Coordinates of N, CA and C and ligand atoms in Angstrom, one line a residue:
X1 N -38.3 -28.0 13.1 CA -38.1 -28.8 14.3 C -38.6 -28.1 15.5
X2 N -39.5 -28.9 16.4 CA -40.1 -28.1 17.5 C -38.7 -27.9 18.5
X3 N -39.1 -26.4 19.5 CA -38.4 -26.4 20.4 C -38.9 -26.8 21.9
X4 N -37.7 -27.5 22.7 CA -38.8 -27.4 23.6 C -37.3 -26.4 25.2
X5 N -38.0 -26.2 26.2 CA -36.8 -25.8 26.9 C -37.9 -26.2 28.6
X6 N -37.1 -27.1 29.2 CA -37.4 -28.1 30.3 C -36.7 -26.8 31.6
X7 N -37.5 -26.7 32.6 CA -37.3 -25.7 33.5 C -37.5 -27.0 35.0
X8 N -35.7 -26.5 35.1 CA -35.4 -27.4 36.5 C -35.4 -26.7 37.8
X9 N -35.2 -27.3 39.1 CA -34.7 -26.7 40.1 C -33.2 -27.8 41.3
X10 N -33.7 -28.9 40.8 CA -32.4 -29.8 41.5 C -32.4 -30.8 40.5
X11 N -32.8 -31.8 41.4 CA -32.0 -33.5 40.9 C -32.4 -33.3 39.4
X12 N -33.4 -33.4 38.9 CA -33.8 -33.3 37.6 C -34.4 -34.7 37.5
X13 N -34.5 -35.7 37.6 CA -35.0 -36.8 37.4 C -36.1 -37.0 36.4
X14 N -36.7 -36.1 36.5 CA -37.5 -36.0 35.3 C -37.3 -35.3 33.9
X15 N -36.6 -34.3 34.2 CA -35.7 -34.5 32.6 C -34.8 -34.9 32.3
X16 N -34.2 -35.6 33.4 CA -33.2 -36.9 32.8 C -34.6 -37.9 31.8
X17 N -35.4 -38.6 32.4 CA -36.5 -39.2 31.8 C -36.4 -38.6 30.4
X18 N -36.8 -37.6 30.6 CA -37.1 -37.3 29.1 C -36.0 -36.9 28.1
X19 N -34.8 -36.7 28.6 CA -33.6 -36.7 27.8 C -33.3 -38.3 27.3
X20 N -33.6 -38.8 27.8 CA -33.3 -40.0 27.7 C -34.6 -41.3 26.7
X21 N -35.8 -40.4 26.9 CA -36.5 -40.9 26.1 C -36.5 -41.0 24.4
X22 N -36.8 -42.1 24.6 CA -36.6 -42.0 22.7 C -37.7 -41.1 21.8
X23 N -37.6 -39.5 22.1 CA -38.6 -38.5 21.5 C -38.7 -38.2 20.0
X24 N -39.4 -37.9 19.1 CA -39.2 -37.3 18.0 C -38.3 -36.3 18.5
X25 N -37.4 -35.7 16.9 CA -36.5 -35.2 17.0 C -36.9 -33.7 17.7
X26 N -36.2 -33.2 18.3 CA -36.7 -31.5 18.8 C -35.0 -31.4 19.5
X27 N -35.0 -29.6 19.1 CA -34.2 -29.1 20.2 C -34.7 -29.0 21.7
X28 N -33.6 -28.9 22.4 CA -33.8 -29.0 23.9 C -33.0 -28.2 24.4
X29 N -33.4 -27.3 25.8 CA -32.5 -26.4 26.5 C -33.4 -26.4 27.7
X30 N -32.5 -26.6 28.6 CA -32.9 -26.7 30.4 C -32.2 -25.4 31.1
X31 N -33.2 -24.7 31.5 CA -33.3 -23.7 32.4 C -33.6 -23.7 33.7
X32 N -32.3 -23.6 34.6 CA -32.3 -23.8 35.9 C -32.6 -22.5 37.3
X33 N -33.2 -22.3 38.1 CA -33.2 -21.2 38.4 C -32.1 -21.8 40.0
X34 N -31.7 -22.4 39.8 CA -30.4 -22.8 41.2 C -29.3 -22.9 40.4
X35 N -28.2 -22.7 40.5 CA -26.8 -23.1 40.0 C -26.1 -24.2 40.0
X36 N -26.7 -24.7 41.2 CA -26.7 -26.2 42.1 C -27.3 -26.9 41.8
X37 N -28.0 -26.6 40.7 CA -29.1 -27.7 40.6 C -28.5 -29.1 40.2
X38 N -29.0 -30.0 40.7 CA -28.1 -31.5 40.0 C -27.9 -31.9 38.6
X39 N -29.4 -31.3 37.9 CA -29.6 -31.7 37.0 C -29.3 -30.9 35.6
X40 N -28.4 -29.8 36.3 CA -27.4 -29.5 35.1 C -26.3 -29.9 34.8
X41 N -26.0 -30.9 35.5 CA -24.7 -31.4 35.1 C -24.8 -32.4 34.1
X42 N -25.9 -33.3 34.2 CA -26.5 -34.1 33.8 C -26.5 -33.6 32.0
X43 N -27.3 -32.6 32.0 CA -27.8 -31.8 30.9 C -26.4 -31.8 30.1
X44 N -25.7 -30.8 30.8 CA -24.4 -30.2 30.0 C -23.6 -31.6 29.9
X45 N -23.8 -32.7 30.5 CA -23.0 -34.0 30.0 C -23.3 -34.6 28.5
X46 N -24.6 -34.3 28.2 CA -25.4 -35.2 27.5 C -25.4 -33.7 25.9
X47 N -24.5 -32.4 26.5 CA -24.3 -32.0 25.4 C -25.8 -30.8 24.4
X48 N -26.6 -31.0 25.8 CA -28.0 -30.0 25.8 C -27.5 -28.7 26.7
X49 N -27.5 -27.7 25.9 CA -28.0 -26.1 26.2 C -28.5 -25.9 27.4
X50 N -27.8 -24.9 28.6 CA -28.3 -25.3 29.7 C -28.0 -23.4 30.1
X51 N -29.2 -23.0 31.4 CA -28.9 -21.7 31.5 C -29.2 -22.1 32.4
X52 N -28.9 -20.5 33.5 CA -29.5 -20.7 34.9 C -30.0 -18.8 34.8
X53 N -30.9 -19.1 35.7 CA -31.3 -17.8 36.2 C -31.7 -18.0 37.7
X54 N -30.5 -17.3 38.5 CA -30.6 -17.6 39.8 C -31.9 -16.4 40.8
X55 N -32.9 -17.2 41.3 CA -33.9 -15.9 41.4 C -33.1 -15.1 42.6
X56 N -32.4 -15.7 43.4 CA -31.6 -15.1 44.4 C -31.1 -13.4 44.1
X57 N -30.9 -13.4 42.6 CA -30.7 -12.2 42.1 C -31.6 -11.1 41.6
X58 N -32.3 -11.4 42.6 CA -34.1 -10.8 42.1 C -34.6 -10.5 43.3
X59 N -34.8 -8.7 43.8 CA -35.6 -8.7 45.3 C -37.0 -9.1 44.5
X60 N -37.6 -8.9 43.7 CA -39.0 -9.0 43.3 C -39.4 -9.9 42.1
X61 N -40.2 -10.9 42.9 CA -40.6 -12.1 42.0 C -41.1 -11.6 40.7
X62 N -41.2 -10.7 40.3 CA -42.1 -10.3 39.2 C -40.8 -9.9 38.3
X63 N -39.4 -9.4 38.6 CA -38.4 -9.7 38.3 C -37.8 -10.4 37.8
X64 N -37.6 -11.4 39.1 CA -36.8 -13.1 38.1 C -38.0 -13.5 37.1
X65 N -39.4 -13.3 37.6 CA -40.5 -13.9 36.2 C -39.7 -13.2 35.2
X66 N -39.9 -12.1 34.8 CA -39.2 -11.6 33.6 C -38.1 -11.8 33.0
X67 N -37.1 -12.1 34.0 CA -35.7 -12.6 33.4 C -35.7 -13.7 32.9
X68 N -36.8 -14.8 33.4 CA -37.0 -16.0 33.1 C -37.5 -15.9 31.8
X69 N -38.4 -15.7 31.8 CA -39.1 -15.3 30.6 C -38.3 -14.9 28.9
X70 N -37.4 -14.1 29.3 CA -36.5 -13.9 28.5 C -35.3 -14.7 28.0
X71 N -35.1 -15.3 29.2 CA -34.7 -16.4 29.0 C -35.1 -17.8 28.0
X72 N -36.0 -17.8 28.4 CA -36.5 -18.9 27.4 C -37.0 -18.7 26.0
X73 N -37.3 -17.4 26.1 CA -37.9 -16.6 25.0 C -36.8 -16.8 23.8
X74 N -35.4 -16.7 24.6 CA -33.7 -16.9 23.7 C -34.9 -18.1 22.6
X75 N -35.4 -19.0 23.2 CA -35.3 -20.4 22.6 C -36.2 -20.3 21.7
X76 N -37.2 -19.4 21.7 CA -38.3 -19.2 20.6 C -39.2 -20.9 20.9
X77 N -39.4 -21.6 22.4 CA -39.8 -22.7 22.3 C -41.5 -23.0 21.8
X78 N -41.2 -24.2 21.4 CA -43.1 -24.5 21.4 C -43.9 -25.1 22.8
X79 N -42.5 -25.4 23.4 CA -43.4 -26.0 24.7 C -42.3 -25.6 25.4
X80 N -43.2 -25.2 27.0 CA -42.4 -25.2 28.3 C -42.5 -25.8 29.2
X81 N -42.0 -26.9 29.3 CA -41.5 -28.6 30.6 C -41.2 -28.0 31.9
X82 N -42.2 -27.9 32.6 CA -41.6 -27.3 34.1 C -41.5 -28.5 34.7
X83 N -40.2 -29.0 35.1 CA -40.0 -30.6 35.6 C -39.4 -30.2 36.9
X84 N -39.6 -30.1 38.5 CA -39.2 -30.1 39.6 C -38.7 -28.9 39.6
X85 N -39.7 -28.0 38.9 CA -39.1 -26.8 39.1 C -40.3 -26.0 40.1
X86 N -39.3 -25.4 41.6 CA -40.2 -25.6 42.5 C -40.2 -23.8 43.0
X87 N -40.5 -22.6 42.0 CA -40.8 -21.4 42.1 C -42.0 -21.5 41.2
X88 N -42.8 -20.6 42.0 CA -44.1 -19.9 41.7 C -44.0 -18.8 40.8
X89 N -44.8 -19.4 39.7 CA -44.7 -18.2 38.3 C -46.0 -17.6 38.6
X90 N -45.4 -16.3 38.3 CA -46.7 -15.1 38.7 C -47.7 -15.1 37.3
X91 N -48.8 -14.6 36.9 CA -49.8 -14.7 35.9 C -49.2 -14.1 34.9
X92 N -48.2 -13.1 34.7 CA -47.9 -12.4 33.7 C -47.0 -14.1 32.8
X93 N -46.3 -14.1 33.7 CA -45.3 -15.4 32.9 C -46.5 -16.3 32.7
X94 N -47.3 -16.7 33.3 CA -47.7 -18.2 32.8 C -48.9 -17.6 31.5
X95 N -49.2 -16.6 31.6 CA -50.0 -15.8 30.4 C -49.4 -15.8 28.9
X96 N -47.7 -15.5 29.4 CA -47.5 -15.1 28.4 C -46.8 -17.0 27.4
X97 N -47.1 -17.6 28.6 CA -46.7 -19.3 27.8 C -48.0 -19.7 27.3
X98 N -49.1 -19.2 28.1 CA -50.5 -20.1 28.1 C -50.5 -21.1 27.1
X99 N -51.2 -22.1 27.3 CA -51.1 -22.9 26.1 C -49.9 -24.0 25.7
X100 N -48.8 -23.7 26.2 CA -47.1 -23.8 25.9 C -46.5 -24.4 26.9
X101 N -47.3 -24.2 28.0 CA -46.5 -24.6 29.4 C -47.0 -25.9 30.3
X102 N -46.3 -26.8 30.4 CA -46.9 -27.9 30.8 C -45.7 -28.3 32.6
X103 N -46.6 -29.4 33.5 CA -46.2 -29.2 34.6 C -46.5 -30.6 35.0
X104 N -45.5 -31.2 35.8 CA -45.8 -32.9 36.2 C -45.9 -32.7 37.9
X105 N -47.0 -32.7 38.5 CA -47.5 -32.7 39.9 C -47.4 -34.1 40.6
X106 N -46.7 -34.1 41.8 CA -47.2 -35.6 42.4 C -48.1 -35.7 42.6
X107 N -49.5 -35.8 42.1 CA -50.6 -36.0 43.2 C -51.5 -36.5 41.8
X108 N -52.7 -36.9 42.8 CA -54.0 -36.9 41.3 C -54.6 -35.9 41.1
X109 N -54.3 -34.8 40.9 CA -55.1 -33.9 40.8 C -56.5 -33.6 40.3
X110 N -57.6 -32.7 41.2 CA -57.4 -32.0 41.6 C -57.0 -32.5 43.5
X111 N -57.0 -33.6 43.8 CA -56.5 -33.9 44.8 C -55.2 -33.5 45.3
X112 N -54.9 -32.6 46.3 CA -53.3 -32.3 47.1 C -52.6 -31.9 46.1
X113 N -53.4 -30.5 46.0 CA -52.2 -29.5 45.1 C -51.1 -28.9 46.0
X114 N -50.3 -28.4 46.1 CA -49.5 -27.7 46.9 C -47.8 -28.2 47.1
X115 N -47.5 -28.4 48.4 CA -46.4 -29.3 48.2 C -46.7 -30.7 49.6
X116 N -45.5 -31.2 49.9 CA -46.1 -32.4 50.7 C -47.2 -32.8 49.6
X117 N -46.8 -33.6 49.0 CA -48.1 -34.1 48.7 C -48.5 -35.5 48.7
X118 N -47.2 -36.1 49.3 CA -47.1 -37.6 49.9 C -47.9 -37.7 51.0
X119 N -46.8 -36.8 51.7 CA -48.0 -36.6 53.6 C -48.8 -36.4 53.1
X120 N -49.5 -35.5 52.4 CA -50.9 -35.1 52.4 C -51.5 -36.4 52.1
X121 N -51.2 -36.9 50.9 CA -52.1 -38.6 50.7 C -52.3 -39.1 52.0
X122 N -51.2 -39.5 52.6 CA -50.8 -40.3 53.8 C -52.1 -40.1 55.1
X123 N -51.8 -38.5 54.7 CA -52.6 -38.2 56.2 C -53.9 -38.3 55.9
X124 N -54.7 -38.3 54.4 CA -55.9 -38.5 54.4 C -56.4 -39.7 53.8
X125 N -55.2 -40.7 53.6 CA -55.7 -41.9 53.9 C -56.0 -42.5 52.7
X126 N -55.7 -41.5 51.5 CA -56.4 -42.8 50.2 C -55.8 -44.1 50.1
X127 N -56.6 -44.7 49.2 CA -55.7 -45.7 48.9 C -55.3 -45.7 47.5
X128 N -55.5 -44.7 46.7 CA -54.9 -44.8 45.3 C -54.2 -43.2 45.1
X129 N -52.9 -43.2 44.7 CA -52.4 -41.6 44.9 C -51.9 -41.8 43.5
X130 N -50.6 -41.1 43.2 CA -50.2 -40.7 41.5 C -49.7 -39.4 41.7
X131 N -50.1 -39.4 40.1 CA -49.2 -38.2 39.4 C -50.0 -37.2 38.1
X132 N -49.6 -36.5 38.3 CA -50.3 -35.7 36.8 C -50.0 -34.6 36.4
X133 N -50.1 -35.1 34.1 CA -49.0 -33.7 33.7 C -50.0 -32.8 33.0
X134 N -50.2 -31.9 33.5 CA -50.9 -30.4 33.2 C -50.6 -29.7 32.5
X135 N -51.5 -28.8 31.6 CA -51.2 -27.5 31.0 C -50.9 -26.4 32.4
X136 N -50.8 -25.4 32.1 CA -50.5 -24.5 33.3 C -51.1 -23.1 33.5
X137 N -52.2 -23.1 34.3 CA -53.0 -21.8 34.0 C -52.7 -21.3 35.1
X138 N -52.8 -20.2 35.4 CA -52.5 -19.1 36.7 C -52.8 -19.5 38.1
X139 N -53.9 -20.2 38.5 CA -54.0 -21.3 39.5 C -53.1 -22.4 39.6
X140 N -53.0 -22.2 41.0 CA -51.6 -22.8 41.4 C -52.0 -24.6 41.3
X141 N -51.4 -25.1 40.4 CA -51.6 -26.7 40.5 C -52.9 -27.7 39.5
X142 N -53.6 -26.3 38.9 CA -54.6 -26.6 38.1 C -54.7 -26.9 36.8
X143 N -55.2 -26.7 35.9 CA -55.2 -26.7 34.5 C -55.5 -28.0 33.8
X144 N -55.9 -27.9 32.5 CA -56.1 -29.2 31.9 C -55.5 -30.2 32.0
X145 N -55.8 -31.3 32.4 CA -55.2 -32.9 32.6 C -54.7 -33.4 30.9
X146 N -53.5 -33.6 31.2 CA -52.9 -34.6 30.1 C -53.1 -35.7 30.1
X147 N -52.5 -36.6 31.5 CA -52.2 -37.7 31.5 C -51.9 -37.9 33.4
X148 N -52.5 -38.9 33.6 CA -52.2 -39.2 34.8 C -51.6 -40.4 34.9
X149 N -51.4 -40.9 36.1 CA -51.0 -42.3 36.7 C -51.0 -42.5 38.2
X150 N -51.9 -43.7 38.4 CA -52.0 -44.2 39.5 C -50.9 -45.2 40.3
X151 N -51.1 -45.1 41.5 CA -50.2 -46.0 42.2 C -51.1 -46.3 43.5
X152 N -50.5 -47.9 43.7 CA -51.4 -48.0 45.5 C -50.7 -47.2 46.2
X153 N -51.8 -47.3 47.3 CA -50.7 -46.6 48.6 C -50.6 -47.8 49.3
X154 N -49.9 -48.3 50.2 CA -49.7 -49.5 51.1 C -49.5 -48.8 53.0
X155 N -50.2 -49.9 53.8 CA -50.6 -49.7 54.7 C -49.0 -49.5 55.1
X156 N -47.7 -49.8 55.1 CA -46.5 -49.6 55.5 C -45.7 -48.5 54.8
X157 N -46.0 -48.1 53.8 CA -45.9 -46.3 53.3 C -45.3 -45.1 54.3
X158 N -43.9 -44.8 53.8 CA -43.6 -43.5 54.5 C -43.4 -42.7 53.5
X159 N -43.6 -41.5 53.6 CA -43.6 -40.6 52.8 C -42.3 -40.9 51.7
X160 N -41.5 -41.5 51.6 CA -40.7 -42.0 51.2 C -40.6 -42.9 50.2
X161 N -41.4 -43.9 50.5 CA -41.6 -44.9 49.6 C -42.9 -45.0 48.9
X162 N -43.6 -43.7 49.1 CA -44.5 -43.5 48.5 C -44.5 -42.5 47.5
X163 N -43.7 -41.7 47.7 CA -42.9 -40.6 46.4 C -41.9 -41.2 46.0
X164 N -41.2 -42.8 45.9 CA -40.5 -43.1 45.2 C -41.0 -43.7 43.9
X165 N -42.5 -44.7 44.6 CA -43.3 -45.3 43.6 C -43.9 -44.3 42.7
X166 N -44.5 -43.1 43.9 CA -45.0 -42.0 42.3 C -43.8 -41.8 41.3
X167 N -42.9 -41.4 41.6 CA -41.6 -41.2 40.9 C -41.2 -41.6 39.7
X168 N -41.5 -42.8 40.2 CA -41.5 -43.9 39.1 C -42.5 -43.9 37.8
X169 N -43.5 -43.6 38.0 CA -44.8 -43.6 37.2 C -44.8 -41.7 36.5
X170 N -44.1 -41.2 37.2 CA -43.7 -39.8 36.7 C -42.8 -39.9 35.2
X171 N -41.7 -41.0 36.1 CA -40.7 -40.9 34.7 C -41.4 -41.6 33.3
X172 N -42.4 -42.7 33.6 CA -43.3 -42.9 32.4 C -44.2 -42.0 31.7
X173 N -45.3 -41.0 32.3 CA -45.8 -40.5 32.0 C -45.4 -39.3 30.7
X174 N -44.2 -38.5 32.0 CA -44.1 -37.4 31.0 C -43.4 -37.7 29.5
X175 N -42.7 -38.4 29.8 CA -42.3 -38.6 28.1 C -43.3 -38.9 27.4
X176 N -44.5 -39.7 27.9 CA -45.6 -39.8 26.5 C -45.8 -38.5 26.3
X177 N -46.7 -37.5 27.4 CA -47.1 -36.5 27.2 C -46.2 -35.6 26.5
X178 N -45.1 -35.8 26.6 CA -44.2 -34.8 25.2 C -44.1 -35.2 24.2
X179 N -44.5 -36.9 24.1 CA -44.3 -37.2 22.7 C -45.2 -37.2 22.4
X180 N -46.3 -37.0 22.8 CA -47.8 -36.7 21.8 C -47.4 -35.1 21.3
X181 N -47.1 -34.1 22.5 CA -46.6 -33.0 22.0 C -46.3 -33.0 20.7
X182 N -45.0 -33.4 21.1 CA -43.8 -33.7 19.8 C -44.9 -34.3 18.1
X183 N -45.8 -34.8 18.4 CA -46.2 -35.9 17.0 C -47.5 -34.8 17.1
X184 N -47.8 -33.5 17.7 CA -48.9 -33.1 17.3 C -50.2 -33.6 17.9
X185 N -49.9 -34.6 18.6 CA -51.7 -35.2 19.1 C -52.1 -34.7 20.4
X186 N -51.7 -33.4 20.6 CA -52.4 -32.8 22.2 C -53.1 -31.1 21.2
X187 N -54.1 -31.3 21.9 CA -55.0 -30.0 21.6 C -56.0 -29.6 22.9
X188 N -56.5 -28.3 22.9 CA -57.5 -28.4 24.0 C -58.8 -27.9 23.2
X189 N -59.8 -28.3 24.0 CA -61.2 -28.5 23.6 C -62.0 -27.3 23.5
X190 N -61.3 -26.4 24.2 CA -62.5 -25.2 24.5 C -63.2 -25.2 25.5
X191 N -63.1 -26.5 26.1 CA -63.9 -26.3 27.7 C -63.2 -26.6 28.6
X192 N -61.4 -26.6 28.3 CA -60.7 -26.9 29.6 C -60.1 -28.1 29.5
X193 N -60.1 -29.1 28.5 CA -60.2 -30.5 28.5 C -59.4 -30.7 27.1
X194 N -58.0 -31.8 27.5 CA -57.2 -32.3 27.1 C -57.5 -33.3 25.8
X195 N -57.7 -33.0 24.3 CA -57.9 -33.9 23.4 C -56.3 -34.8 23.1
X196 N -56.2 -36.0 22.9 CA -54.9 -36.8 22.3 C -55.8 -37.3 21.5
X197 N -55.4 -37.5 20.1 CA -55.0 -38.2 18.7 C -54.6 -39.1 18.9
X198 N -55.5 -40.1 17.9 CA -54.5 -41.4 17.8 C -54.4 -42.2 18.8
X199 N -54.1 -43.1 18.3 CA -54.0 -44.7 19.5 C -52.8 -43.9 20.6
X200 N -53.5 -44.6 22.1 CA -53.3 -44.7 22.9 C -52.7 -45.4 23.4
X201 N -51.5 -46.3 24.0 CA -51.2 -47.9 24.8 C -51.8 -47.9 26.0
X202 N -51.9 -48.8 26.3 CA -52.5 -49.0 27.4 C -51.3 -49.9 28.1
X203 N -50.4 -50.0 28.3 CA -49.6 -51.0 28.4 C -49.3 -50.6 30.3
X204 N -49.4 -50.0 30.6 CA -49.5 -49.3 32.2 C -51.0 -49.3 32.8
X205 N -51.1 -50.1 33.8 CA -51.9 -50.4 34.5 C -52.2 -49.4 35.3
X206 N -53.8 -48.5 35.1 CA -54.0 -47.6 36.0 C -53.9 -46.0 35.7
X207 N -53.2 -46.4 34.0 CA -52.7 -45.4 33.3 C -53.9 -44.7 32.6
X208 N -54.2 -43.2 32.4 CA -55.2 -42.8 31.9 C -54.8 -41.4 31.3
X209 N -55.3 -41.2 30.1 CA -56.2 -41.9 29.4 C -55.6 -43.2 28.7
X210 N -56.6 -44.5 29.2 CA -56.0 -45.9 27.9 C -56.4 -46.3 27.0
X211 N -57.5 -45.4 26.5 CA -58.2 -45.7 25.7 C -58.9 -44.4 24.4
X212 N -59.5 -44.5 23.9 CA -60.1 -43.1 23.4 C -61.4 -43.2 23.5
Ligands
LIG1 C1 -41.2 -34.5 41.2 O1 -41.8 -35.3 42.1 C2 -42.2 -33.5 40.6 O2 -43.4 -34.1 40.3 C3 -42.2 -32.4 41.6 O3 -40.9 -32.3 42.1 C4 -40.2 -33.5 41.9 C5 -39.0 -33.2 41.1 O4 -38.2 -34.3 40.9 N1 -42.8 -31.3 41.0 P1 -37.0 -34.3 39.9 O5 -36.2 -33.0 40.1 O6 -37.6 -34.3 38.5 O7 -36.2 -35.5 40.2

């Protein structure tokens, strides 16, 4: 049975989503780097394995990376779910997942990596914004595209109701993207580029990839 271990930092909203999705079977364990995080309560309700590694307890990022690391390492996982987890992993950690480590961005990437990434839409005006779940390579916000999703922007949009709609299309996305995980149909190409197996739905307007 695959492992997977979901790396939080608050509300969790998105691995509530995916705890709650109907997944092939896999173990699960959520690794918090806040104590506070919301979304361990959630976890440890629902009876899922739950750690924290507070980076607070680390003068040097290259430190809590390690702790972390060892941390999850406990789990021996096949994949690592970084869902609103909002610390910067240094190259040694994301090296040593490469391949393993996947990441759900508000934005369309490569469009408005960073954070703000509502304002950012806002302020430059598109009219189609989203979401997207990535492999995770050393570049901050980059790496091969899984799956995206689109959303309008509306001329009455505050940053607000504009990351609620992404939000939304978040909680859709990432559960496919682990369940193709989970069933084996995600591979990469050799040139940077995301292959899925097998029928696709298209049942989400805007949703890509909908086709093969
Ligand atoms: C999401 O918008 C995610 O894309 C971003 O941070 C937010 C986390 O939300 N990286 P949640 O903790 O999953 O509710």
């Amino acid at each position: 049975m695959k492992s997977i271990v979901i790396l939080i930092s608050g509300r969790g909203s998105n691995m509530q989503a995916l705890l709650e999705a109907d997944l092939p079977e896999c173990k699960i364990a959520v690794i918090s780097n806040r104590p506070d995080a919301g979304g361990l309560a959630y976890a440890r309700e629902r009876g899922v394995a739950t750690a924290v590694v507070d980076h607070r307890d680390f003068a040097l990022r290259a430190d809590f990376d390690a702790a972390l690391a060892e941390a999850i390492a406990l789990h021996q996982p096949d994949l690592v779910v970084l869902a609103g987890f909002m610390r910067v992993l240094g190259d040694a950690f994301v090296r040593r997942f490469e391949g393993r480590l996947i990441n759900i961005h508000p934005s369309l990437l490569p469009a408005f990596p960073g954070l703000r990434t509502h304002a950012q839409a806002l302020k430059a005006g598109v009219r189609i914004h989203g979401c997207t779940v990535h492999f995770v390579t050393p570049s901050l916000d980059s790496g091969p595209i899984v799956i995206q999703a689109a959303v309008p922007v509306h001329a009455a949009d505050t940053e607000e109701t504009l990351a609620a709609r992404v939000l939304d299309q978040e909680h859709v996305i990432y559960p496919r993207a682990l369940r193709w995980f989970l069933e084996d149909r995600l591979s990469l190409d050799g040139h940077g580029r995301v292959r899925v197996d097998g029928e696709i739905s298209s049942d989400v307007i805007l949703l890509a990839p909908s086709v093969q």
